[in-house]
PDB file of C-alpha atoms in Angstrom:
ATOM      1  CA  ASP A 105     -17.072  -5.953  11.928  1.00 59.00           C
ATOM      2  CA  GLY A 106     -16.131  -5.905   8.281  1.00 68.00           C
ATOM      3  CA  GLY A 107     -12.537  -6.285   7.373  1.00 93.00           C
ATOM      4  CA  ILE A 108      -9.737  -8.185   5.728  1.00 96.00           C
ATOM      5  CA  THR A 109      -8.128 -11.224   7.328  1.00 96.00           C
ATOM      6  CA  GLN A 110      -4.711 -12.335   6.236  1.00 97.00           C
ATOM      7  CA  SER A 111      -3.219 -15.573   7.490  1.00 95.00           C
ATOM      8  CA  PRO A 112      -0.855 -16.677   8.704  1.00 95.00           C
ATOM      9  CA  LYS A 113       0.834 -13.640  10.248  1.00 95.00           C
ATOM     10  CA  TYR A 114       4.227 -15.321   9.997  1.00 95.00           C
ATOM     11  CA  LEU A 115       5.280 -17.996   7.531  1.00 93.00           C
ATOM     12  CA  PHE A 116       8.549 -19.806   7.044  1.00 92.00           C
ATOM     13  CA  ARG A 117       9.344 -21.465   3.747  1.00 88.00           C
ATOM     14  CA  LYS A 118      12.058 -23.904   2.911  1.00 88.00           C
ATOM     15  CA  GLU A 119      13.908 -23.663  -0.356  1.00 84.00           C
ATOM     16  CA  GLY A 120      11.913 -25.254  -3.180  1.00 85.00           C
ATOM     17  CA  GLN A 121       8.573 -25.167  -1.388  1.00 90.00           C
ATOM     18  CA  ASN A 122       5.355 -23.585  -2.556  1.00 93.00           C
ATOM     19  CA  VAL A 123       3.391 -21.738   0.102  1.00 95.00           C
ATOM     20  CA  THR A 124      -0.027 -20.119   0.025  1.00 96.00           C
ATOM     21  CA  LEU A 125      -0.992 -16.892   1.771  1.00 97.00           C
ATOM     22  CA  SER A 126      -4.641 -16.416   2.586  1.00 98.00           C
ATOM     23  CA  CYS A 127      -6.674 -13.236   2.154  1.00 98.00           C
ATOM     24  CA  GLU A 128     -10.349 -13.187   3.091  1.00 98.00           C
ATOM     25  CA  GLN A 129     -12.645 -10.171   3.139  1.00 97.00           C
ATOM     26  CA  ASN A 130     -16.222  -9.548   4.261  1.00 96.00           C
ATOM     27  CA  LEU A 131     -16.425  -5.992   2.974  1.00 95.00           C
ATOM     28  CA  ASN A 132     -18.199  -7.041  -0.228  1.00 94.00           C
ATOM     29  CA  HIS A 133     -15.560  -5.232  -2.275  1.00 94.00           C
ATOM     30  CA  ASP A 134     -15.082  -6.350  -5.842  1.00 92.00           C
ATOM     31  CA  ALA A 135     -11.413  -5.428  -6.290  1.00 92.00           C
ATOM     32  CA  MET A 136      -8.613  -7.201  -4.428  1.00 95.00           C
ATOM     33  CA  TYR A 137      -4.863  -6.705  -4.618  1.00 96.00           C
ATOM     34  CA  TRP A 138      -1.642  -8.318  -3.454  1.00 97.00           C
ATOM     35  CA  TYR A 139       1.383  -6.163  -2.695  1.00 96.00           C
ATOM     36  CA  ARG A 140       4.871  -6.989  -1.584  1.00 96.00           C
ATOM     37  CA  GLN A 141       6.716  -4.633   0.755  1.00 94.00           C
ATOM     38  CA  ASP A 142      10.490  -4.634   1.051  1.00 93.00           C
ATOM     39  CA  PRO A 143      12.569  -2.165   3.066  1.00 83.00           C
ATOM     40  CA  GLY A 144      13.349   0.921   1.028  1.00 78.00           C
ATOM     41  CA  GLN A 145      11.230  -0.132  -1.935  1.00 81.00           C
ATOM     42  CA  GLY A 146       7.690   0.727  -0.976  1.00 85.00           C
ATOM     43  CA  LEU A 147       4.767  -1.440  -2.043  1.00 92.00           C
ATOM     44  CA  ARG A 148       4.966  -3.307  -5.326  1.00 93.00           C
ATOM     45  CA  LEU A 149       1.928  -4.833  -7.006  1.00 93.00           C
ATOM     46  CA  ILE A 150       2.001  -8.590  -7.561  1.00 96.00           C
ATOM     47  CA  TYR A 151      -1.502  -9.442  -8.802  1.00 96.00           C
ATOM     48  CA  TYR A 152      -4.922  -7.866  -8.745  1.00 95.00           C
ATOM     49  CA  SER A 153      -8.484  -8.956  -9.410  1.00 95.00           C
ATOM     50  CA  GLN A 154     -11.433  -6.743 -10.149  1.00 91.00           C
ATOM     51  CA  ILE A 155     -14.086  -9.448 -10.459  1.00 92.00           C
ATOM     52  CA  VAL A 156     -14.484 -13.109  -9.605  1.00 95.00           C
ATOM     53  CA  ASN A 157     -12.728 -15.558 -11.924  1.00 95.00           C
ATOM     54  CA  ASP A 158     -10.549 -12.829 -13.403  1.00 95.00           C
ATOM     55  CA  PHE A 159      -7.154 -11.487 -12.365  1.00 96.00           C
ATOM     56  CA  GLN A 160      -4.215  -9.646 -13.903  1.00 94.00           C
ATOM     57  CA  LYS A 161      -0.487  -9.529 -13.338  1.00 94.00           C
ATOM     58  CA  GLY A 162       1.053  -6.578 -11.630  1.00 92.00           C
ATOM     59  CA  ASP A 163       4.639  -5.368 -11.830  1.00 89.00           C
ATOM     60  CA  ILE A 164       6.307  -8.345 -10.140  1.00 94.00           C
ATOM     61  CA  ALA A 165       4.104 -11.385 -10.871  1.00 96.00           C
ATOM     62  CA  GLU A 166       6.931 -13.796 -11.740  1.00 96.00           C
ATOM     63  CA  GLY A 167       7.086 -16.642  -9.251  1.00 95.00           C
ATOM     64  CA  TYR A 168       3.603 -15.982  -7.888  1.00 97.00           C
ATOM     65  CA  SER A 169       0.123 -17.274  -8.714  1.00 97.00           C
ATOM     66  CA  VAL A 170      -3.378 -16.376  -7.567  1.00 98.00           C
ATOM     67  CA  SER A 171      -6.974 -17.494  -7.909  1.00 97.00           C
ATOM     68  CA  ARG A 172     -10.293 -15.711  -7.451  1.00 97.00           C
ATOM     69  CA  GLU A 173     -12.980 -18.349  -7.220  1.00 97.00           C
ATOM     70  CA  LYS A 174     -15.042 -16.435  -4.671  1.00 97.00           C
ATOM     71  CA  LYS A 175     -15.574 -12.739  -4.143  1.00 96.00           C
ATOM     72  CA  GLU A 176     -14.400 -13.037  -0.547  1.00 97.00           C
ATOM     73  CA  SER A 177     -11.133 -14.836  -1.179  1.00 98.00           C
ATOM     74  CA  PHE A 178      -7.934 -14.037  -3.083  1.00 98.00           C
ATOM     75  CA  PRO A 179      -5.149 -16.444  -2.081  1.00 98.00           C
ATOM     76  CA  LEU A 180      -1.566 -15.898  -3.198  1.00 98.00           C
ATOM     77  CA  THR A 181       0.799 -18.794  -3.845  1.00 97.00           C
ATOM     78  CA  VAL A 182       4.509 -18.137  -3.677  1.00 95.00           C
ATOM     79  CA  THR A 183       6.118 -20.767  -5.854  1.00 93.00           C
ATOM     80  CA  SER A 184       9.644 -22.137  -5.832  1.00 88.00           C
ATOM     81  CA  ALA A 185      10.267 -20.040  -8.948  1.00 88.00           C
ATOM     82  CA  GLN A 186      10.263 -16.911  -6.785  1.00 88.00           C
ATOM     83  CA  LYS A 187      13.946 -16.600  -5.969  1.00 86.00           C
ATOM     84  CA  ASN A 188      13.747 -13.979  -3.253  1.00 90.00           C
ATOM     85  CA  PRO A 189      10.402 -14.382  -1.503  1.00 92.00           C
ATOM     86  CA  THR A 190      11.373 -13.058   1.925  1.00 94.00           C
ATOM     87  CA  ALA A 191       9.159  -9.987   2.366  1.00 95.00           C
ATOM     88  CA  PHE A 192       6.037  -8.577   3.961  1.00 95.00           C
ATOM     89  CA  TYR A 193       2.907  -9.319   1.918  1.00 97.00           C
ATOM     90  CA  LEU A 194      -0.147  -7.115   2.066  1.00 97.00           C
ATOM     91  CA  CYS A 195      -3.587  -7.835   0.710  1.00 97.00           C
ATOM     92  CA  ALA A 196      -5.914  -4.936  -0.049  1.00 96.00           C
ATOM     93  CA  THR A 197      -9.444  -4.373  -1.269  1.00 95.00           C
ATOM     94  CA  GLU A 198     -11.099  -1.420  -2.893  1.00 90.00           C
ATOM     95  CA  LYS A 199     -14.741  -0.436  -2.661  1.00 86.00           C
ATOM     96  CA  GLY A 200     -14.639   1.477  -5.908  1.00 80.00           C
ATOM     97  CA  PRO A 201     -13.069   4.461  -7.662  1.00 74.00           C
ATOM     98  CA  PHE A 202     -11.950   7.260  -5.352  1.00 75.00           C
ATOM     99  CA  TYR A 203     -12.322   5.192  -2.176  1.00 80.00           C
ATOM    100  CA  GLY A 204      -8.730   4.097  -1.705  1.00 85.00           C
ATOM    101  CA  TYR A 205      -7.545   0.775  -0.376  1.00 91.00           C
ATOM    102  CA  THR A 206      -8.365  -1.094   2.791  1.00 93.00           C
ATOM    103  CA  PHE A 207      -5.424  -3.251   3.846  1.00 95.00           C
ATOM    104  CA  GLY A 208      -5.114  -6.498   5.733  1.00 95.00           C
ATOM    105  CA  SER A 209      -2.594  -6.829   8.549  1.00 94.00           C
ATOM    106  CA  GLY A 210      -0.095  -8.638   6.374  1.00 96.00           C
ATOM    107  CA  THR A 211       1.911 -11.855   6.288  1.00 96.00           C
ATOM    108  CA  ARG A 212       5.641 -11.875   6.870  1.00 95.00           C
ATOM    109  CA  LEU A 213       7.247 -14.617   4.811  1.00 95.00           C
ATOM    110  CA  THR A 214      10.781 -15.784   5.543  1.00 93.00           C
ATOM    111  CA  VAL A 215      12.816 -18.313   3.618  1.00 88.00           C
ATOM    112  CA  VAL A 216      14.819 -20.631   5.871  1.00 85.00           C
TER     113      VAL A 216
ATOM    114  CA  GLU B 202       7.676   5.346 -16.545  1.00 79.00           C
ATOM    115  CA  ASP B 203       5.158   6.263 -13.886  1.00 84.00           C
ATOM    116  CA  LYS B 204       6.726   6.913 -10.502  1.00 90.00           C
ATOM    117  CA  VAL B 205       6.120   8.342  -7.063  1.00 94.00           C
ATOM    118  CA  VAL B 206       8.968   9.726  -4.979  1.00 95.00           C
ATOM    119  CA  GLN B 207       8.778  10.537  -1.280  1.00 97.00           C
ATOM    120  CA  SER B 208      11.165  12.607   0.765  1.00 96.00           C
ATOM    121  CA  PRO B 209      12.809  12.497   3.143  1.00 96.00           C
ATOM    122  CA  LEU B 210      13.268   8.743   3.480  1.00 95.00           C
ATOM    123  CA  SER B 211      13.466   9.077   7.234  1.00 96.00           C
ATOM    124  CA  LEU B 212      13.071  11.773   9.817  1.00 96.00           C
ATOM    125  CA  VAL B 213      13.650  12.032  13.560  1.00 98.00           C
ATOM    126  CA  VAL B 214      12.001  14.851  15.514  1.00 98.00           C
ATOM    127  CA  HIS B 215      11.057  15.657  19.092  1.00 98.00           C
ATOM    128  CA  GLU B 216       7.569  15.833  20.462  1.00 98.00           C
ATOM    129  CA  GLY B 217       5.937  19.135  19.691  1.00 98.00           C
ATOM    130  CA  ASP B 218       7.825  19.690  16.459  1.00 98.00           C
ATOM    131  CA  THR B 219       6.059  20.266  13.142  1.00 98.00           C
ATOM    132  CA  VAL B 220       7.020  18.053  10.217  1.00 98.00           C
ATOM    133  CA  THR B 221       6.403  18.231   6.482  1.00 98.00           C
ATOM    134  CA  LEU B 222       6.565  15.135   4.341  1.00 98.00           C
ATOM    135  CA  ASN B 223       6.800  15.379   0.571  1.00 98.00           C
ATOM    136  CA  CYS B 224       5.446  13.307  -2.289  1.00 98.00           C
ATOM    137  CA  SER B 225       6.114  14.045  -5.949  1.00 97.00           C
ATOM    138  CA  TYR B 226       4.770  12.100  -8.881  1.00 95.00           C
ATOM    139  CA  GLU B 227       5.062  11.553 -12.589  1.00 92.00           C
ATOM    140  CA  VAL B 228       2.077   9.683 -13.951  1.00 88.00           C
ATOM    141  CA  THR B 229       0.285   9.464 -17.233  1.00 83.00           C
ATOM    142  CA  ASN B 230      -3.183  10.508 -16.151  1.00 86.00           C
ATOM    143  CA  PHE B 231      -3.484  11.753 -12.573  1.00 90.00           C
ATOM    144  CA  ARG B 232      -6.729  10.895 -10.826  1.00 88.00           C
ATOM    145  CA  SER B 233      -6.032  10.942  -7.094  1.00 91.00           C
ATOM    146  CA  LEU B 234      -3.318  10.911  -4.435  1.00 94.00           C
ATOM    147  CA  LEU B 235      -3.602   9.069  -1.150  1.00 95.00           C
ATOM    148  CA  TRP B 236      -1.705   9.245   2.120  1.00 97.00           C
ATOM    149  CA  TYR B 237      -1.480   6.257   4.454  1.00 96.00           C
ATOM    150  CA  LYS B 238       0.035   5.743   7.910  1.00 96.00           C
ATOM    151  CA  GLN B 239       1.696   2.386   8.597  1.00 94.00           C
ATOM    152  CA  GLU B 240       2.576   1.790  12.235  1.00 92.00           C
ATOM    153  CA  LYS B 241       3.202  -1.924  12.453  1.00 81.00           C
ATOM    154  CA  LYS B 242       1.262  -3.948   9.954  1.00 82.00           C
ATOM    155  CA  ALA B 243      -1.686  -2.648   7.967  1.00 88.00           C
ATOM    156  CA  PRO B 244      -1.475   0.831   6.432  1.00 92.00           C
ATOM    157  CA  THR B 245      -4.393   2.982   7.520  1.00 92.00           C
ATOM    158  CA  PHE B 246      -5.983   5.589   5.298  1.00 92.00           C
ATOM    159  CA  LEU B 247      -5.373   9.261   6.072  1.00 95.00           C
ATOM    160  CA  PHE B 248      -6.374  11.416   3.110  1.00 92.00           C
ATOM    161  CA  MET B 249      -7.392  11.332  -0.511  1.00 93.00           C
ATOM    162  CA  LEU B 250      -6.690  14.363  -2.681  1.00 94.00           C
ATOM    163  CA  THR B 251      -8.132  14.928  -6.131  1.00 90.00           C
ATOM    164  CA  SER B 252      -8.477  17.761  -8.602  1.00 82.00           C
ATOM    165  CA  SER B 253     -11.690  18.744  -6.842  1.00 79.00           C
ATOM    166  CA  GLY B 254     -10.319  18.347  -3.344  1.00 76.00           C
ATOM    167  CA  ILE B 255      -6.790  19.654  -3.080  1.00 85.00           C
ATOM    168  CA  GLU B 256      -6.667  20.327   0.648  1.00 90.00           C
ATOM    169  CA  LYS B 257      -7.653  18.074   3.540  1.00 91.00           C
ATOM    170  CA  LYS B 258      -7.314  18.435   7.287  1.00 93.00           C
ATOM    171  CA  SER B 259      -7.923  16.169  10.230  1.00 93.00           C
ATOM    172  CA  GLY B 260      -6.829  17.285  13.648  1.00 96.00           C
ATOM    173  CA  ARG B 261      -3.087  17.871  13.623  1.00 97.00           C
ATOM    174  CA  LEU B 262      -2.664  16.410  10.153  1.00 97.00           C
ATOM    175  CA  SER B 263      -3.217  18.260   6.913  1.00 97.00           C
ATOM    176  CA  SER B 264      -2.362  17.695   3.302  1.00 97.00           C
ATOM    177  CA  ILE B 265      -2.241  19.801   0.170  1.00 96.00           C
ATOM    178  CA  LEU B 266      -2.070  18.802  -3.469  1.00 95.00           C
ATOM    179  CA  ASP B 267      -0.159  21.004  -5.911  1.00 93.00           C
ATOM    180  CA  LYS B 268      -1.155  19.855  -9.381  1.00 88.00           C
ATOM    181  CA  LYS B 269       1.105  22.411 -11.014  1.00 89.00           C
ATOM    182  CA  GLU B 270       4.160  21.109  -9.196  1.00 90.00           C
ATOM    183  CA  LEU B 271       2.921  17.485  -9.352  1.00 93.00           C
ATOM    184  CA  SER B 272       3.392  17.062  -5.654  1.00 95.00           C
ATOM    185  CA  SER B 273       1.737  16.855  -2.280  1.00 97.00           C
ATOM    186  CA  ILE B 274       2.779  17.604   1.273  1.00 97.00           C
ATOM    187  CA  LEU B 275       1.620  16.059   4.511  1.00 98.00           C
ATOM    188  CA  ASN B 276       1.960  18.285   7.545  1.00 98.00           C
ATOM    189  CA  ILE B 277       1.867  17.101  11.117  1.00 98.00           C
ATOM    190  CA  THR B 278       1.825  19.764  13.796  1.00 98.00           C
ATOM    191  CA  ALA B 279       2.596  19.310  17.503  1.00 98.00           C
ATOM    192  CA  THR B 280       3.939  15.827  16.870  1.00 98.00           C
ATOM    193  CA  GLN B 281       3.450  13.059  19.420  1.00 97.00           C
ATOM    194  CA  THR B 282       5.244   9.753  19.890  1.00 97.00           C
ATOM    195  CA  GLY B 283       2.134   8.068  18.504  1.00 96.00           C
ATOM    196  CA  ASP B 284       2.828   9.724  15.163  1.00 97.00           C
ATOM    197  CA  SER B 285       5.890   7.513  14.747  1.00 97.00           C
ATOM    198  CA  ALA B 286       5.212   5.432  11.657  1.00 96.00           C
ATOM    199  CA  ILE B 287       5.937   5.015   7.979  1.00 95.00           C
ATOM    200  CA  TYR B 288       3.907   7.441   5.890  1.00 97.00           C
ATOM    201  CA  LEU B 289       3.060   6.159   2.428  1.00 96.00           C
ATOM    202  CA  CYS B 290       1.993   8.179  -0.580  1.00 97.00           C
ATOM    203  CA  ALA B 291       0.124   6.490  -3.433  1.00 95.00           C
ATOM    204  CA  VAL B 292      -1.011   7.940  -6.740  1.00 93.00           C
ATOM    205  CA  ASP B 293      -3.744   6.710  -9.046  1.00 88.00           C
ATOM    206  CA  GLY B 294      -2.841   7.735 -12.560  1.00 79.00           C
ATOM    207  CA  GLY B 295      -0.696   5.166 -14.216  1.00 63.00           C
ATOM    208  CA  SER B 296      -0.941   4.216 -17.819  1.00 60.00           C
ATOM    209  CA  GLY B 297      -1.827   0.662 -16.889  1.00 59.00           C
ATOM    210  CA  THR B 298      -5.231  -0.641 -16.016  1.00 60.00           C
ATOM    211  CA  TYR B 299      -4.494  -1.059 -12.319  1.00 64.00           C
ATOM    212  CA  LYS B 300      -4.615   1.631  -9.747  1.00 74.00           C
ATOM    213  CA  TYR B 301      -2.177   2.970  -7.231  1.00 88.00           C
ATOM    214  CA  ILE B 302       1.556   3.503  -7.516  1.00 90.00           C
ATOM    215  CA  PHE B 303       3.265   3.724  -4.138  1.00 93.00           C
ATOM    216  CA  GLY B 304       6.272   5.713  -3.064  1.00 94.00           C
ATOM    217  CA  THR B 305       8.957   4.207  -0.851  1.00 93.00           C
ATOM    218  CA  GLY B 306       7.527   5.867   2.240  1.00 95.00           C
ATOM    219  CA  THR B 307       8.918   8.241   4.856  1.00 96.00           C
ATOM    220  CA  ARG B 308       9.817   6.732   8.195  1.00 96.00           C
ATOM    221  CA  LEU B 309       9.044   9.232  10.969  1.00 97.00           C
ATOM    222  CA  LYS B 310      10.280   8.771  14.500  1.00 97.00           C
ATOM    223  CA  VAL B 311       9.077  11.142  17.195  1.00 98.00           C
ATOM    224  CA  LEU B 312      11.166  11.216  20.374  1.00 97.00           C
ATOM    225  CA  ALA B 313       9.666  12.004  23.763  1.00 95.00           C
TER     226      ALA B 313
END
């Protein structure tokens, strides 16, 4: 079955550590997105990529980095510069205009 | 600034009740509005509304787009406990090059 796989489901980060969240898709979609979800704030866009080897910052990119070396993969690194990283992170893909997003099952990141 | 506002923020009803969730938007260049249901992890797609498709229905769920009022409603009739979820509204129409702007969501709880 085609879909989006996010891993791990739960991640704990110590202060000062960088961590990487994985997002893999076999839907053959060009566009991929990373969102952060906090209670009461809805989904906020971190980074997005519409083609391989190209990506753009979203609204809250500070403290995050991404790469898009393969069409199937769009990993997100949460760096130590992100001061409040505890949140639920969702990866999404889009088949094209007017198709809407398909979401992964998310990664819950907690700073300990 | 482009924005999407959902109301109410939360709602508790009993099985069998009918509920109406609201989504209003202010965006630069409206293209489409999407409704998603988020039960635990990944939001799942419900409806997409555009200028050429302002009313959608699927079983007990229906949605209408009012382009004059810049808003949409999501109706759920004969609610069931399985309808308990966060309902997200997203609008494609920002001035930026990326796509959807999300509202904060409405948390619906249906009591048996």
